[in-house]
PDB file of C-alpha atoms in Angstrom:
ATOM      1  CA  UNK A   1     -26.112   7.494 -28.665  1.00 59.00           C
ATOM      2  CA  UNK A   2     -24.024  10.502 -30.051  1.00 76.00           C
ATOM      3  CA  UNK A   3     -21.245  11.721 -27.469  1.00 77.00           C
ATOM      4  CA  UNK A   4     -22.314  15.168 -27.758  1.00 82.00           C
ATOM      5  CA  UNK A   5     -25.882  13.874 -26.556  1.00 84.00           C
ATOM      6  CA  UNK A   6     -24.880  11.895 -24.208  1.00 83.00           C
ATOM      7  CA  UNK A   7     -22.856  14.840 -22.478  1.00 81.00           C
ATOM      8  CA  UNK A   8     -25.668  16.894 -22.416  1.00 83.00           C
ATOM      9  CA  UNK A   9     -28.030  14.267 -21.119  1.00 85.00           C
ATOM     10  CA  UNK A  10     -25.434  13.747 -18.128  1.00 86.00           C
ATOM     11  CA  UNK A  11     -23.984  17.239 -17.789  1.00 84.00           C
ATOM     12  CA  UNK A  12     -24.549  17.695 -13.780  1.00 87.00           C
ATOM     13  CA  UNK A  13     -23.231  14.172 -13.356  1.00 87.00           C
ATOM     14  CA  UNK A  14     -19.907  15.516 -14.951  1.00 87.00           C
ATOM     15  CA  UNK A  15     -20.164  18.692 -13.087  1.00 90.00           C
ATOM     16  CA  UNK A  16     -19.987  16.736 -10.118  1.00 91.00           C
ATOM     17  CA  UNK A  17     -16.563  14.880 -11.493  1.00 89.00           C
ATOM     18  CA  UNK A  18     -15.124  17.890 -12.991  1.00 90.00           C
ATOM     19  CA  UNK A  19     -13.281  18.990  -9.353  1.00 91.00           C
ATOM     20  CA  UNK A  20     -12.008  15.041  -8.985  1.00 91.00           C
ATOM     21  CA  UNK A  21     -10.957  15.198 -12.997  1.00 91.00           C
ATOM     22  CA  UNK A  22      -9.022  18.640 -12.474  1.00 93.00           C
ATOM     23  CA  UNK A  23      -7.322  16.858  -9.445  1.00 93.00           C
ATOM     24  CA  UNK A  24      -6.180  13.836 -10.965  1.00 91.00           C
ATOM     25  CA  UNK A  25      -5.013  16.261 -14.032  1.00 91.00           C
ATOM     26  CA  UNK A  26      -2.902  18.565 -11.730  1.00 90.00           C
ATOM     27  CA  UNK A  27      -1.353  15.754  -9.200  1.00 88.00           C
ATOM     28  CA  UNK A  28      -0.913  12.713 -11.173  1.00 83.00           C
ATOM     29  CA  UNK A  29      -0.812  13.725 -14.996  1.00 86.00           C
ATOM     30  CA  UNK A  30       0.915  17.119 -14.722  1.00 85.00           C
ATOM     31  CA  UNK A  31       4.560  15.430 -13.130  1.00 82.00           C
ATOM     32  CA  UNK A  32       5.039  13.009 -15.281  1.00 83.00           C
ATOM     33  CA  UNK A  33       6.809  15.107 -17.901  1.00 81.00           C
ATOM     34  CA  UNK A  34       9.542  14.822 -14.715  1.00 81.00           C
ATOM     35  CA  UNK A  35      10.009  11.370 -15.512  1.00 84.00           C
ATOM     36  CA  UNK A  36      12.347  12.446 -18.337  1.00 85.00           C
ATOM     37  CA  UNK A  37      14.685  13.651 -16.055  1.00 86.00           C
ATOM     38  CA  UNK A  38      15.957   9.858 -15.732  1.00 87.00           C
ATOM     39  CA  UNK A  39      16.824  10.609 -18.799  1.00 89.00           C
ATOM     40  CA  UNK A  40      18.993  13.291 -18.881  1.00 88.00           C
ATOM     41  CA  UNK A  41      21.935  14.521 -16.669  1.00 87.00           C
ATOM     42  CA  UNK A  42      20.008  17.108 -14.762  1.00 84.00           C
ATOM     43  CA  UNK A  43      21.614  19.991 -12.717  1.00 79.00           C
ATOM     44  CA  UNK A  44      19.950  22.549 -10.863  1.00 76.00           C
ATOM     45  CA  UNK A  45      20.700  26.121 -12.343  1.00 70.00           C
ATOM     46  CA  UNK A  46      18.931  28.892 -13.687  1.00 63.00           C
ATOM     47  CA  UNK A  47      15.040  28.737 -14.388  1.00 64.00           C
ATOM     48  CA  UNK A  48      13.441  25.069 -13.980  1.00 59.00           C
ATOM     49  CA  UNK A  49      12.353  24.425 -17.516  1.00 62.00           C
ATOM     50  CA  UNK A  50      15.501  26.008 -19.004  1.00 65.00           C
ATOM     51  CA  UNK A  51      17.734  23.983 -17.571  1.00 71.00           C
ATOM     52  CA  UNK A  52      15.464  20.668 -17.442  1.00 72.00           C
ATOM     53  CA  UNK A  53      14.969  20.799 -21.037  1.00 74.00           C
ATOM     54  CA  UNK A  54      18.629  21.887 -21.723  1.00 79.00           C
ATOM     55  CA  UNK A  55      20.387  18.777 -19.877  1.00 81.00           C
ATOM     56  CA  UNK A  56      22.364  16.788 -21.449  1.00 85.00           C
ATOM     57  CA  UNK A  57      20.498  13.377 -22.894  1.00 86.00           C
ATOM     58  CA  UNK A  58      22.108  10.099 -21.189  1.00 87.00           C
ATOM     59  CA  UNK A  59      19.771   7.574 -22.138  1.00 86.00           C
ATOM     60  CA  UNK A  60      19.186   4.875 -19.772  1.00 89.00           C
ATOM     61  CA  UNK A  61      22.574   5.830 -17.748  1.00 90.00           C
ATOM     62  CA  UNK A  62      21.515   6.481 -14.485  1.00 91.00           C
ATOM     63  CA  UNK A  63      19.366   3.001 -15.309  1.00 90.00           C
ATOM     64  CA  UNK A  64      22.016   1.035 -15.554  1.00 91.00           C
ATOM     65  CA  UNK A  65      23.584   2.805 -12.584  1.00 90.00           C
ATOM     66  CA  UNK A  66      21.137   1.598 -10.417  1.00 90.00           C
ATOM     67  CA  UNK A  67      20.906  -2.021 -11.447  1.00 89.00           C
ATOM     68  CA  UNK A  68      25.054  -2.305 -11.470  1.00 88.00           C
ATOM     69  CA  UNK A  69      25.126  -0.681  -7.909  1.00 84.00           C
ATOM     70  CA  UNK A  70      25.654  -2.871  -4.733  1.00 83.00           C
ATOM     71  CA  UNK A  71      22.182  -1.254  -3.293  1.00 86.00           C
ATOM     72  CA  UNK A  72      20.023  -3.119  -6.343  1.00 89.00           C
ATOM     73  CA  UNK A  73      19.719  -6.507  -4.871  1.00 90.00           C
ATOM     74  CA  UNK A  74      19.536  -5.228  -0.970  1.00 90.00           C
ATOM     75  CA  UNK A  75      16.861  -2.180  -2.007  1.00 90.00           C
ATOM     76  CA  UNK A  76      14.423  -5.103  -3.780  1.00 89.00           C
ATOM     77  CA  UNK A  77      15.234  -7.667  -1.566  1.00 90.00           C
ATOM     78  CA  UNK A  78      13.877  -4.865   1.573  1.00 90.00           C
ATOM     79  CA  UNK A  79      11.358  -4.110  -0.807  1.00 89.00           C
ATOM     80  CA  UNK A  80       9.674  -6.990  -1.834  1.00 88.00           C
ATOM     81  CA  UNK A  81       9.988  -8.738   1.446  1.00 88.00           C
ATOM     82  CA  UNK A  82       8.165  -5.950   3.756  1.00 88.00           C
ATOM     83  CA  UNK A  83       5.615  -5.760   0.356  1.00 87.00           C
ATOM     84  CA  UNK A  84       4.655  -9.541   0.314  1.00 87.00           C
ATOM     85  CA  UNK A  85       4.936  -9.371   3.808  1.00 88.00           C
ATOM     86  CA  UNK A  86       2.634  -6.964   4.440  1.00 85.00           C
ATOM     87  CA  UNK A  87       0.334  -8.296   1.868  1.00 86.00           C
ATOM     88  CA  UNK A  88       0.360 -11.543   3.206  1.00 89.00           C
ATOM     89  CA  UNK A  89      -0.796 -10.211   6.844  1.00 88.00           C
ATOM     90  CA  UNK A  90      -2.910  -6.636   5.466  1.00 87.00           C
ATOM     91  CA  UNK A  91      -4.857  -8.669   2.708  1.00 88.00           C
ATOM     92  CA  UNK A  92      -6.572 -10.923   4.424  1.00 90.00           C
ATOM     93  CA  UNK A  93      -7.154  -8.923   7.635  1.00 92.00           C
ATOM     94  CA  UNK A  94      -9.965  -6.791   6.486  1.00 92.00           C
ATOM     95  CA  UNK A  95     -11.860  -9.283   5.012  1.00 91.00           C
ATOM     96  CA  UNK A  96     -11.407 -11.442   8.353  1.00 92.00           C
ATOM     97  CA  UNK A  97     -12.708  -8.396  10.491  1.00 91.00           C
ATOM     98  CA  UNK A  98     -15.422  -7.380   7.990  1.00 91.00           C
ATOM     99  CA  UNK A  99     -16.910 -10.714   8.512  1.00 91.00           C
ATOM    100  CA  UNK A 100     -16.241 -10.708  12.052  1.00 90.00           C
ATOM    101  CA  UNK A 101     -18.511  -7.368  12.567  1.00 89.00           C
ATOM    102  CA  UNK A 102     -21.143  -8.567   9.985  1.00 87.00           C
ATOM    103  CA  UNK A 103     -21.652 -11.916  12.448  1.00 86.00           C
ATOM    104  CA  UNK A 104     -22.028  -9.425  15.176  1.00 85.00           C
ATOM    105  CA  UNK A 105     -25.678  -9.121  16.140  1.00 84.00           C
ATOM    106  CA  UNK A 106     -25.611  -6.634  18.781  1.00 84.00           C
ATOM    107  CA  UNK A 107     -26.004  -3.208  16.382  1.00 84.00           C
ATOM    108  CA  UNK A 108     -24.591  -0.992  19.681  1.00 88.00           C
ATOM    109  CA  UNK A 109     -21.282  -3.225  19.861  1.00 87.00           C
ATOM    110  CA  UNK A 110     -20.966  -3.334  16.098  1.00 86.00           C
ATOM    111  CA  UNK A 111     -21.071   0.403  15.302  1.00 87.00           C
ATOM    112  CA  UNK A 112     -18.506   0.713  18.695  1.00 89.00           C
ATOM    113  CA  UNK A 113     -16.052  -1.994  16.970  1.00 87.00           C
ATOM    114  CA  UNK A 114     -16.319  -0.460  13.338  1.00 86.00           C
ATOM    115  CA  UNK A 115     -15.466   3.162  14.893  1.00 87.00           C
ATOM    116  CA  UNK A 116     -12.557   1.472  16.857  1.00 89.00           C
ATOM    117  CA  UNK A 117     -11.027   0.089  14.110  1.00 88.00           C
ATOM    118  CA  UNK A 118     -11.373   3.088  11.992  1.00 88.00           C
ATOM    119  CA  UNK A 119      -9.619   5.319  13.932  1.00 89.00           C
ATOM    120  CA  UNK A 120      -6.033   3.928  13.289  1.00 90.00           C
ATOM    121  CA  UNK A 121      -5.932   5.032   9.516  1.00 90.00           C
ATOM    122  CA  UNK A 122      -6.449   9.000  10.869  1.00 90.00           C
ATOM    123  CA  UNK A 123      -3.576   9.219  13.088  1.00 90.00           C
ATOM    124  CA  UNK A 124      -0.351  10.667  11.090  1.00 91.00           C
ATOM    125  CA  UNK A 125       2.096   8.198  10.572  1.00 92.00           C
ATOM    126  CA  UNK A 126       4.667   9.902  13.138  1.00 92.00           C
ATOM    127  CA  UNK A 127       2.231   9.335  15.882  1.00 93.00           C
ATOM    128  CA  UNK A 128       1.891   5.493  15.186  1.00 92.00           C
ATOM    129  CA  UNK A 129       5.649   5.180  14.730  1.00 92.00           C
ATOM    130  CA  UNK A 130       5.763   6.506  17.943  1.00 93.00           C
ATOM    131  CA  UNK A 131       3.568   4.298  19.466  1.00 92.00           C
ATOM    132  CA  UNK A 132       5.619   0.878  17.871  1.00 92.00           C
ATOM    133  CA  UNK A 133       9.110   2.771  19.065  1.00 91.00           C
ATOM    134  CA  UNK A 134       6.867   3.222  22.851  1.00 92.00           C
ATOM    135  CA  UNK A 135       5.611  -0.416  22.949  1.00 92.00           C
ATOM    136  CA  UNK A 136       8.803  -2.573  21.445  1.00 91.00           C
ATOM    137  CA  UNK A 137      11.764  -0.649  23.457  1.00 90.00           C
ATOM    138  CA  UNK A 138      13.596  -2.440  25.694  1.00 88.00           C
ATOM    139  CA  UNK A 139      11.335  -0.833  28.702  1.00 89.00           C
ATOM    140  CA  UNK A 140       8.058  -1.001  26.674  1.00 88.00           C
ATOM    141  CA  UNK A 141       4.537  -3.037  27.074  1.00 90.00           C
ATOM    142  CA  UNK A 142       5.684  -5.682  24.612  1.00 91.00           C
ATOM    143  CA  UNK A 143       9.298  -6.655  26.468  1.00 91.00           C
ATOM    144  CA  UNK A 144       7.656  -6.352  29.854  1.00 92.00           C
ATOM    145  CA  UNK A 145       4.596  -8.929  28.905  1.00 92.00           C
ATOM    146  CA  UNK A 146       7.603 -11.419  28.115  1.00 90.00           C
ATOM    147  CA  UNK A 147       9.549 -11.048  30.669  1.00 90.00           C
ATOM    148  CA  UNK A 148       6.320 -11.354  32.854  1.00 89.00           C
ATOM    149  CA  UNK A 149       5.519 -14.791  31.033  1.00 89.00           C
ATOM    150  CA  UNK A 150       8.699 -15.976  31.321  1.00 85.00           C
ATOM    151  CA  UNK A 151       9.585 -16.075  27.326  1.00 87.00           C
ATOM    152  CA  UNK A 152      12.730 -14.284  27.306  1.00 85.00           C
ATOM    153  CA  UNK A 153      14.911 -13.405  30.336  1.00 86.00           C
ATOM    154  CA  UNK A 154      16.868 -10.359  28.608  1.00 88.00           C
ATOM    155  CA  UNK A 155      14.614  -7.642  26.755  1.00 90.00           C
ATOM    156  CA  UNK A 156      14.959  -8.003  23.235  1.00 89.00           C
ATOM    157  CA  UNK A 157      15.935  -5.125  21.141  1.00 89.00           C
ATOM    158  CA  UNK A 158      13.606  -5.161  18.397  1.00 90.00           C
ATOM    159  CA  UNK A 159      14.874  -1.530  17.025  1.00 89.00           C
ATOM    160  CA  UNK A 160      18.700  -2.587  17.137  1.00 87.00           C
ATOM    161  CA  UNK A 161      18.329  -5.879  15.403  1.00 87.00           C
ATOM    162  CA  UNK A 162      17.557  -5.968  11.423  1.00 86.00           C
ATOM    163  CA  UNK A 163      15.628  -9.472  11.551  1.00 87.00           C
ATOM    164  CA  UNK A 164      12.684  -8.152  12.953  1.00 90.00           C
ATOM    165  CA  UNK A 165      12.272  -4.763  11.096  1.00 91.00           C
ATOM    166  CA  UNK A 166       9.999  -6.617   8.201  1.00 90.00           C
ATOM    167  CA  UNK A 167       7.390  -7.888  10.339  1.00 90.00           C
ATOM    168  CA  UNK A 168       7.294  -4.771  12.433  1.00 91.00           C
ATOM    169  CA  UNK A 169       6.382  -2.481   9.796  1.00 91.00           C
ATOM    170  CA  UNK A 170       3.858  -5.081   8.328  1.00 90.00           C
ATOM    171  CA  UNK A 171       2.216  -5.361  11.190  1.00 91.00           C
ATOM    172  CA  UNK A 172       1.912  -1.859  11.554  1.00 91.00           C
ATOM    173  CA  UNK A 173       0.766  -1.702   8.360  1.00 90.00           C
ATOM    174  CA  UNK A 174      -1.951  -3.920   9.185  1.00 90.00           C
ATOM    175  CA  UNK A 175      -3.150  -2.271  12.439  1.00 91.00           C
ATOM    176  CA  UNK A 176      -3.239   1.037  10.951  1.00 91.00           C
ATOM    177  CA  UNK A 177      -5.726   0.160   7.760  1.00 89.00           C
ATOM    178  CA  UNK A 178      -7.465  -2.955   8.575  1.00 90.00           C
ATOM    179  CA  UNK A 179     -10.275  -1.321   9.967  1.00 88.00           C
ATOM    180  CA  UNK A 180     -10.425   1.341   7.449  1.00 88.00           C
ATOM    181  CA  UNK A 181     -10.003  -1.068   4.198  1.00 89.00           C
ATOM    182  CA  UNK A 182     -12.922  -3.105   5.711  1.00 90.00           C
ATOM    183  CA  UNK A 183     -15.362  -0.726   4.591  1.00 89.00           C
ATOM    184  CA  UNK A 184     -14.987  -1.951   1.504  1.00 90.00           C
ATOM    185  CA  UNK A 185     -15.903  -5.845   2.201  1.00 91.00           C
ATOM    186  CA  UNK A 186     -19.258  -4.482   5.038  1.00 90.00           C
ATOM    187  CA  UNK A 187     -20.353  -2.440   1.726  1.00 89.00           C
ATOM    188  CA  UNK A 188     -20.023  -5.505  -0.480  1.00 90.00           C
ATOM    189  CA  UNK A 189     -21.549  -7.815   2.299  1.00 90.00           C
ATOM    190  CA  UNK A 190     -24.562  -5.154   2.743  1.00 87.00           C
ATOM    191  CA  UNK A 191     -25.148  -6.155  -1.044  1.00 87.00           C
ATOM    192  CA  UNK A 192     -25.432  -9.898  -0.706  1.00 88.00           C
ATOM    193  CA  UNK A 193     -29.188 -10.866  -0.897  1.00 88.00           C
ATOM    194  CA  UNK A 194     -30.399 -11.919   2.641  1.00 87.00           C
ATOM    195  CA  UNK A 195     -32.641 -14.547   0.844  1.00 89.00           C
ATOM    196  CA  UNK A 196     -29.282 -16.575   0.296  1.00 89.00           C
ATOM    197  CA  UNK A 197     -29.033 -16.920   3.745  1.00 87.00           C
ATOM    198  CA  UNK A 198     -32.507 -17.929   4.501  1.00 88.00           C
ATOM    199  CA  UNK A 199     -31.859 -20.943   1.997  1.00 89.00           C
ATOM    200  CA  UNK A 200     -28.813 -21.794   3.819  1.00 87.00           C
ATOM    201  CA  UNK A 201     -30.324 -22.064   6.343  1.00 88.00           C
ATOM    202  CA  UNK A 202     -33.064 -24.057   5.204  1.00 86.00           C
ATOM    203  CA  UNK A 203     -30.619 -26.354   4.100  1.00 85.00           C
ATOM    204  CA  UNK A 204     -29.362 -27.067   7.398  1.00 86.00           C
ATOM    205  CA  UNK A 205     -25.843 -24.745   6.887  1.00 85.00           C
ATOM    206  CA  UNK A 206     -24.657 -23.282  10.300  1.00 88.00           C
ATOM    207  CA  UNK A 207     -23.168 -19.580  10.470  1.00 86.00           C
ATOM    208  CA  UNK A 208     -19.543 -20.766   9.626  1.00 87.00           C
ATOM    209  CA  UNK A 209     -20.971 -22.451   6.157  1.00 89.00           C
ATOM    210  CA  UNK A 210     -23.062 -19.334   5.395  1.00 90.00           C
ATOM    211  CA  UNK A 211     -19.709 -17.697   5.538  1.00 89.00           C
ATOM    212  CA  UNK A 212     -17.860 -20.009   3.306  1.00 88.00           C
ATOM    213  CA  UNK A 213     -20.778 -20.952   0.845  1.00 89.00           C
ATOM    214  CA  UNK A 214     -22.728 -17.500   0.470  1.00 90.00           C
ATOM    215  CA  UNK A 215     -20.418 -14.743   1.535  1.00 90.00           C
ATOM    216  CA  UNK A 216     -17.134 -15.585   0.248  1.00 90.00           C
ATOM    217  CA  UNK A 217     -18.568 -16.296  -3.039  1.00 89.00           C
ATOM    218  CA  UNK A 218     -20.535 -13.326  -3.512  1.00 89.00           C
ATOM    219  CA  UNK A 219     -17.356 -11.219  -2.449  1.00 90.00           C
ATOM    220  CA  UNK A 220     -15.272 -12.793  -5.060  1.00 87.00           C
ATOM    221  CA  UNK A 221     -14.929 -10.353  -7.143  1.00 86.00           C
ATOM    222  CA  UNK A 222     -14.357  -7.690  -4.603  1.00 87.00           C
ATOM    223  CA  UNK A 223     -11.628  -9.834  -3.329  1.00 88.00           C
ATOM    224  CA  UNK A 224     -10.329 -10.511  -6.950  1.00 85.00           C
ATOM    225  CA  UNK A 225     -10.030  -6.462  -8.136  1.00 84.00           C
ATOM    226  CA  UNK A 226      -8.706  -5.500  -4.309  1.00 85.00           C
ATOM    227  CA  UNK A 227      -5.933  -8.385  -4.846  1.00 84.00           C
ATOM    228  CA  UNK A 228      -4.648  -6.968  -8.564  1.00 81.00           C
ATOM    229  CA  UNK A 229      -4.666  -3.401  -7.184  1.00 79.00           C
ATOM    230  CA  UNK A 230      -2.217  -4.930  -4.001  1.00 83.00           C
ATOM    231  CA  UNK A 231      -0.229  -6.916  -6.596  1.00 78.00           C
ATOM    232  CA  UNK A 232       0.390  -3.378  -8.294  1.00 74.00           C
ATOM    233  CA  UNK A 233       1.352  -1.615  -5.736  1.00 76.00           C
ATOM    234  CA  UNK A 234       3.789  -4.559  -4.416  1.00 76.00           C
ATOM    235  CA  UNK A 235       7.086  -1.931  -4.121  1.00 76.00           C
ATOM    236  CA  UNK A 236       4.947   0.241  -2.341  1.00 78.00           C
ATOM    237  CA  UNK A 237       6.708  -0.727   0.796  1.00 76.00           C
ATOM    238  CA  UNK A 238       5.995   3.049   1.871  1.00 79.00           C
ATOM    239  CA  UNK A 239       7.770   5.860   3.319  1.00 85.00           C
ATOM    240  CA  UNK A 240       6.922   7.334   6.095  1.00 87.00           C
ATOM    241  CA  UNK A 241       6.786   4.127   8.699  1.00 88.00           C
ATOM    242  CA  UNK A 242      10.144   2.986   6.990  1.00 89.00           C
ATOM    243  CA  UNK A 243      11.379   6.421   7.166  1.00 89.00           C
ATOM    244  CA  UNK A 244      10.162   7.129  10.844  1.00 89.00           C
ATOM    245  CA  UNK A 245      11.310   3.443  12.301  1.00 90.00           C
ATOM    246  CA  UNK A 246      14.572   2.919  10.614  1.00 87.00           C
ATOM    247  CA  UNK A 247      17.601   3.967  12.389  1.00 86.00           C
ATOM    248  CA  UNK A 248      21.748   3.087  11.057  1.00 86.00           C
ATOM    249  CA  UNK A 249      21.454  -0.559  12.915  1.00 88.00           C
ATOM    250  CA  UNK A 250      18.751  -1.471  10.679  1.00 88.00           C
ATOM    251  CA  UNK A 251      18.973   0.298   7.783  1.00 87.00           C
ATOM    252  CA  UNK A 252      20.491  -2.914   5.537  1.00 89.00           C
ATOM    253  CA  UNK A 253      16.948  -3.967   6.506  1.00 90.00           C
ATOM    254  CA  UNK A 254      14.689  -0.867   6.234  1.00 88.00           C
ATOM    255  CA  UNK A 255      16.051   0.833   3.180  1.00 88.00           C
ATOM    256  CA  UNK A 256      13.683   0.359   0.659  1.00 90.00           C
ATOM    257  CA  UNK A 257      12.678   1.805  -2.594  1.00 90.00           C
ATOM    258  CA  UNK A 258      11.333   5.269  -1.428  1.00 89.00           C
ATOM    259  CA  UNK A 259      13.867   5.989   1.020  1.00 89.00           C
ATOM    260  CA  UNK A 260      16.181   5.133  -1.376  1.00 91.00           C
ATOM    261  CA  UNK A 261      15.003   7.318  -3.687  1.00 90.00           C
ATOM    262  CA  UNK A 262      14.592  10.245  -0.970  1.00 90.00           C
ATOM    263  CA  UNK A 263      18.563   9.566  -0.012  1.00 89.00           C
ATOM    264  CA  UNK A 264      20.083  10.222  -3.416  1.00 88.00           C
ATOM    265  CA  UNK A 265      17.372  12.228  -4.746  1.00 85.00           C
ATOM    266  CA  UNK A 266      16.890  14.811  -2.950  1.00 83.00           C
ATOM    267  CA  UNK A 267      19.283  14.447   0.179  1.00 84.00           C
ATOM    268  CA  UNK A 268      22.494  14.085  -2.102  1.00 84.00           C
ATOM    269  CA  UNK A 269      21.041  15.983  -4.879  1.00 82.00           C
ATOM    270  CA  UNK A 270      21.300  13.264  -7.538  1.00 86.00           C
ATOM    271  CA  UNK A 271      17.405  14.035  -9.208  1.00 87.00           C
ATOM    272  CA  UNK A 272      17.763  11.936 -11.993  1.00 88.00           C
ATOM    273  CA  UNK A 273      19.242   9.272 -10.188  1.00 90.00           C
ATOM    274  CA  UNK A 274      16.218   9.396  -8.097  1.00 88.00           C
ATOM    275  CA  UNK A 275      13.623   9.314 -10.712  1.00 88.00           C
ATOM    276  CA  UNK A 276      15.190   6.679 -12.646  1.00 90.00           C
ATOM    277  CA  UNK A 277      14.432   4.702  -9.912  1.00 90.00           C
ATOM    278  CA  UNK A 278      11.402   6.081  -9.536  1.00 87.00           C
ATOM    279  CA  UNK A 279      10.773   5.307 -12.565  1.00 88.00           C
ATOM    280  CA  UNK A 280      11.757   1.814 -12.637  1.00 89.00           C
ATOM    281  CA  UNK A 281       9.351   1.359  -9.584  1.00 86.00           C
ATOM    282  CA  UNK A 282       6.299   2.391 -11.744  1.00 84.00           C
ATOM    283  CA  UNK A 283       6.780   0.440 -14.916  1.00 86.00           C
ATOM    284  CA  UNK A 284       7.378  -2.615 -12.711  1.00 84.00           C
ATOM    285  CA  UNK A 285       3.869  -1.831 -10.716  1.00 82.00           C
ATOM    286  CA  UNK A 286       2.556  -1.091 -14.223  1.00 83.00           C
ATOM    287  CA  UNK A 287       3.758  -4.894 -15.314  1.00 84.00           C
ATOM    288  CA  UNK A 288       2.837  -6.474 -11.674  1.00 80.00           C
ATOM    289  CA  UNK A 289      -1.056  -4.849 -12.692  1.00 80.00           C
ATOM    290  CA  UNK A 290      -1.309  -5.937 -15.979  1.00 81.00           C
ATOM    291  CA  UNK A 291       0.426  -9.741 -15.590  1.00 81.00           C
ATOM    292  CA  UNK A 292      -2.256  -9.838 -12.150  1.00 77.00           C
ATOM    293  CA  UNK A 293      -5.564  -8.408 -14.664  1.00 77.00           C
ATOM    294  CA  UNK A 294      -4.554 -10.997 -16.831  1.00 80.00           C
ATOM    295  CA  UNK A 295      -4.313 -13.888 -14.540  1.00 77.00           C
ATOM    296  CA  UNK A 296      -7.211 -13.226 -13.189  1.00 73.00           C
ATOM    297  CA  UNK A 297      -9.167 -12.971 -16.213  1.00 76.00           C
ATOM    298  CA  UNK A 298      -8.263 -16.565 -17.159  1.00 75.00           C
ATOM    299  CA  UNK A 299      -8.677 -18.349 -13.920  1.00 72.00           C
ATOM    300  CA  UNK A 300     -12.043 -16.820 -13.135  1.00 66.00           C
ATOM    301  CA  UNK A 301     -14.507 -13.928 -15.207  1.00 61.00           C
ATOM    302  CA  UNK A 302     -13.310 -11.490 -12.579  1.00 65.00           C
ATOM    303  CA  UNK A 303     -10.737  -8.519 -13.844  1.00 63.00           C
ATOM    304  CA  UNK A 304     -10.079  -4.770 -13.611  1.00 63.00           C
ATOM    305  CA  UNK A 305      -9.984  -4.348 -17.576  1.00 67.00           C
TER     306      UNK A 305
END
């Protein structure tokens, strides 16, 4: 069919897109003629594009600053551990609690659990940081519940010491969207043909087999594309709960990417310092996408492209 024809055939239905097209155009497309400031030796002066396009060209300078500097190996060792942390704990959790609430027969309790669990992904950031500061200080619900069991006989100070920063922030990762990124896995579920079970259950399988032989299988694929968009956005350790829970006594453990790039970007005024590792960041997520597509597309049939 002709592309003019098929444009008028499906006009309203691109109407509808235009507003989510002229989005993406503005916020995403638009900056990126910024990333050539890691290429240049940008100083602020005079009008913006004047002095942008009038910088002096460096190459990959401020590149090669970043992977000589003693912060390269600490900023992707934070990085990648609170990442693959996160992923290992955040993954799987949704799909876990999806399940849970589909097994859930009682439609009252369900719809009260699935509202529960949403809520976490609305509150801002600085209200859940506040929460994990509330609960893990050396007064809070966490130190008192071990001292009550008898685990530890001194409050431990899990804001003062570096070790645990990692698995805080995953696991606030993972309590803020695990209700939330469920959706996704109760809308796939909804979609699985209820006649599947009914032959399970002919068969004589019990409601932990229907889960492993009919559900899991038939959310493959869901599972697959979900995984290769996580693997992508690996140094995505995030901002604001790094930025909000990090203090000087853990900072050689909470400095990550985006801080990082906040610090000497804007904070010390080095801009194309900052987005040459900004920069960096996205053609490595551009890589960790592609290598993950590709992987997947041999193993299984399942891929994003």
């Amino acid at each position: 069919m002709p592309l003019i024809k098929r444009i008028i055939e499906q006009k309203y239905l691109l109407l509808m897109a235009l507003p989510a097209i002229i989005w993406v155009l503005i916020f995403s497309y638009a900056p990126m003629y910024g990333l050539y400031m890691g290429f240049v030796d940008y100083k602020p002066g005079g009008p913006f594009f004047s002095s942008f396009f009038t910088s002096e060209f460096v190459g990959f300078k401020w590149f090669s600053y970043f992977f000589e500097s003693g912060d390269f190996f600490r900023i992707m060792r934070n990085t990648l551990a609170t990442s693959f942390l996160s992923l290992i704990i955040s993954f799987p959790a949704p799909l876990i609690l999806a399940i849970a609430i589909n097994e859930v027969n009682n439609r009252y309790f369900k719809k009260t659990v699935q509202t529960i669990s949403y809520l976490p992904h609305f509150i801002s950031w600085v209200i859940v940081a506040n929460i994990f500061l509330t609960l893990l200080s050396a007064e809070g619900l966490v130190n008192n519940i071990l001292q009550g069991l008898h685990l530890i006989d001194e409050p431990i100070l899990f804001f003062q010491e570096g070790k645990y920063f990692w698995g805080i922030i995953a696991s606030a990762n993972t309590w803020k969207d695990m209700g939330f990124n469920s959706i996704i896995y109760l809308a796939a579920i909804a979609g699985i043909n209820p006649n599947m079970y009914e032959a399970a259950k002919v068969d004589g399988a019990n409601r932990f087999q229907q889960i492993l032989y009919v559900t899991l299988p038939a959310l493959k694929p869901t599972i697959v594309i979900l995984l290769i968009l996580a693997l992508g956005g690996i140094l995505n350790a995030g901002f604001d709960q790094q930025y909000l829970m990090q203090n000087d006594m853990v900072l050689e453990y909470s400095d990550v990417i985006d801080t990082y790039t906040y610090r000497y970007g804007l904070q010390n005024g080095m801009f194309s310092y900052g987005a040459a590792v900004g920069f960096f960041k996205s053609i490595i997520a551009f890589i960790l996408v592609v290598t993950a597509n590709r992987v997947a597309k041999k193993i299984g049939d399942n891929s994003l492209f």
